[in-house]
Amino acid sequence: MIRIGILISGSGSNLQSIINAVRMGTIAGEIVKVISNDEKAYGLTRAAEAGISTEVVKHGDYAGRAAFEEKLLSVLQEAAVELVVLAGFMRVLGAGFLAAFPDRVINIHPALLPSFPGTHGQAQAFTYGVKLAGCTVHFVDEQVDHGPIIMQAAVPVLADDDADRLAARILRCEHKIFPLALALYCAGRLRIEKRKVSILGVDETLLEDQCLISCPV
Ligand code: GRF
């Protein structure tokens, strides 16, 4: 069982999808700590309801990023966390933090990276006029929304979409691929080589001729 620590800032719907997958036994891991940098985050309630230990570490309470990250690290290390999951955590983590968890920090981003990194990826994609939007689960490196990609899901943009409707459909896909990617990690099925993540034991024969077309004319 991999000991998982989850960092959140908000509603925690991704956290909930991970809690559910752990409960179902699809992720061979245990969520041992949920940390929020915002004491009002609804994700804290979700965690408490699931009986998971929570902690609030407010970035504003610390002199700078280094001190904030040191506190995060001490909470995670005290809980003997092995894998750090960023589930809607709205702070950027620096080199010092990442060095403590090499290749062991995973994030979800609501766009098909490398397009539309940063905040409001869904609205950026919508405004740009893409036909396929989506989401990405990736290992975290020192650049924002940049590390090796584990899994992506594409979401067609519909004619009557607005940015919020599109974001809601992307979020539903996030809830599918985030637990899947974490299940693969916990099963020891991910290998990183430079930027490439391979997934061990996948039968890709069905994928060879597959494509998702945005407009089924
Ligand atoms: C998600 O869209 C995630 O991709 C982004 O922040 C949002 C968090 O939503 N990083 P929730 O807190 O998991 O509901």
Short mmCIF file of N, CA and C in Angstrom, two decimals, residues 69 73 77 94-105 140 142:
data_model
loop_
_atom_site.label_atom_id
_atom_site.label_comp_id
_atom_site.label_asym_id
_atom_site.label_seq_id
_atom_site.Cartn_x
_atom_site.Cartn_y
_atom_site.Cartn_z
N GLU A 69 6.78 25.73 2.14
CA GLU A 69 7.05 24.38 1.63
C GLU A 69 7.70 23.50 2.70
N LEU A 73 6.32 19.95 3.82
CA LEU A 73 7.18 18.76 3.85
C LEU A 73 7.16 18.10 5.22
N GLN A 77 6.07 14.38 5.70
CA GLN A 77 7.07 13.40 6.14
C GLN A 77 6.67 12.77 7.47
N GLY A 94 8.23 24.46 -5.42
CA GLY A 94 9.57 24.74 -5.93
C GLY A 94 10.50 23.54 -5.86
N ALA A 95 11.73 23.78 -6.31
CA ALA A 95 12.73 22.72 -6.43
C ALA A 95 13.00 22.03 -5.10
N GLY A 96 13.02 22.81 -4.01
CA GLY A 96 13.32 22.23 -2.70
C GLY A 96 12.30 21.18 -2.32
N PHE A 97 11.03 21.50 -2.53
CA PHE A 97 9.96 20.55 -2.21
C PHE A 97 10.08 19.32 -3.10
N LEU A 98 10.25 19.57 -4.41
CA LEU A 98 10.25 18.44 -5.36
C LEU A 98 11.44 17.50 -5.13
N ALA A 99 12.56 18.07 -4.65
CA ALA A 99 13.74 17.23 -4.39
C ALA A 99 13.44 16.21 -3.29
N ALA A 100 12.51 16.55 -2.41
CA ALA A 100 12.17 15.62 -1.32
C ALA A 100 11.29 14.47 -1.82
N PHE A 101 10.63 14.68 -2.97
CA PHE A 101 9.75 13.64 -3.55
C PHE A 101 10.04 13.49 -5.05
N PRO A 102 11.25 13.03 -5.38
CA PRO A 102 11.60 12.94 -6.81
C PRO A 102 10.69 11.97 -7.57
N ASP A 103 10.10 12.46 -8.65
CA ASP A 103 9.17 11.64 -9.46
C ASP A 103 8.04 11.07 -8.61
N ARG A 104 7.72 11.75 -7.55
CA ARG A 104 6.67 11.24 -6.68
C ARG A 104 5.64 12.32 -6.34
N VAL A 105 5.51 13.29 -7.27
CA VAL A 105 4.46 14.30 -7.15
C VAL A 105 3.67 14.27 -8.46
N VAL A 140 5.08 16.07 -11.71
CA VAL A 140 5.38 17.49 -11.54
C VAL A 140 6.88 17.70 -11.59
N GLU A 142 9.91 21.19 -12.19
CA GLU A 142 10.06 22.55 -11.67
C GLU A 142 9.33 23.60 -12.50
#
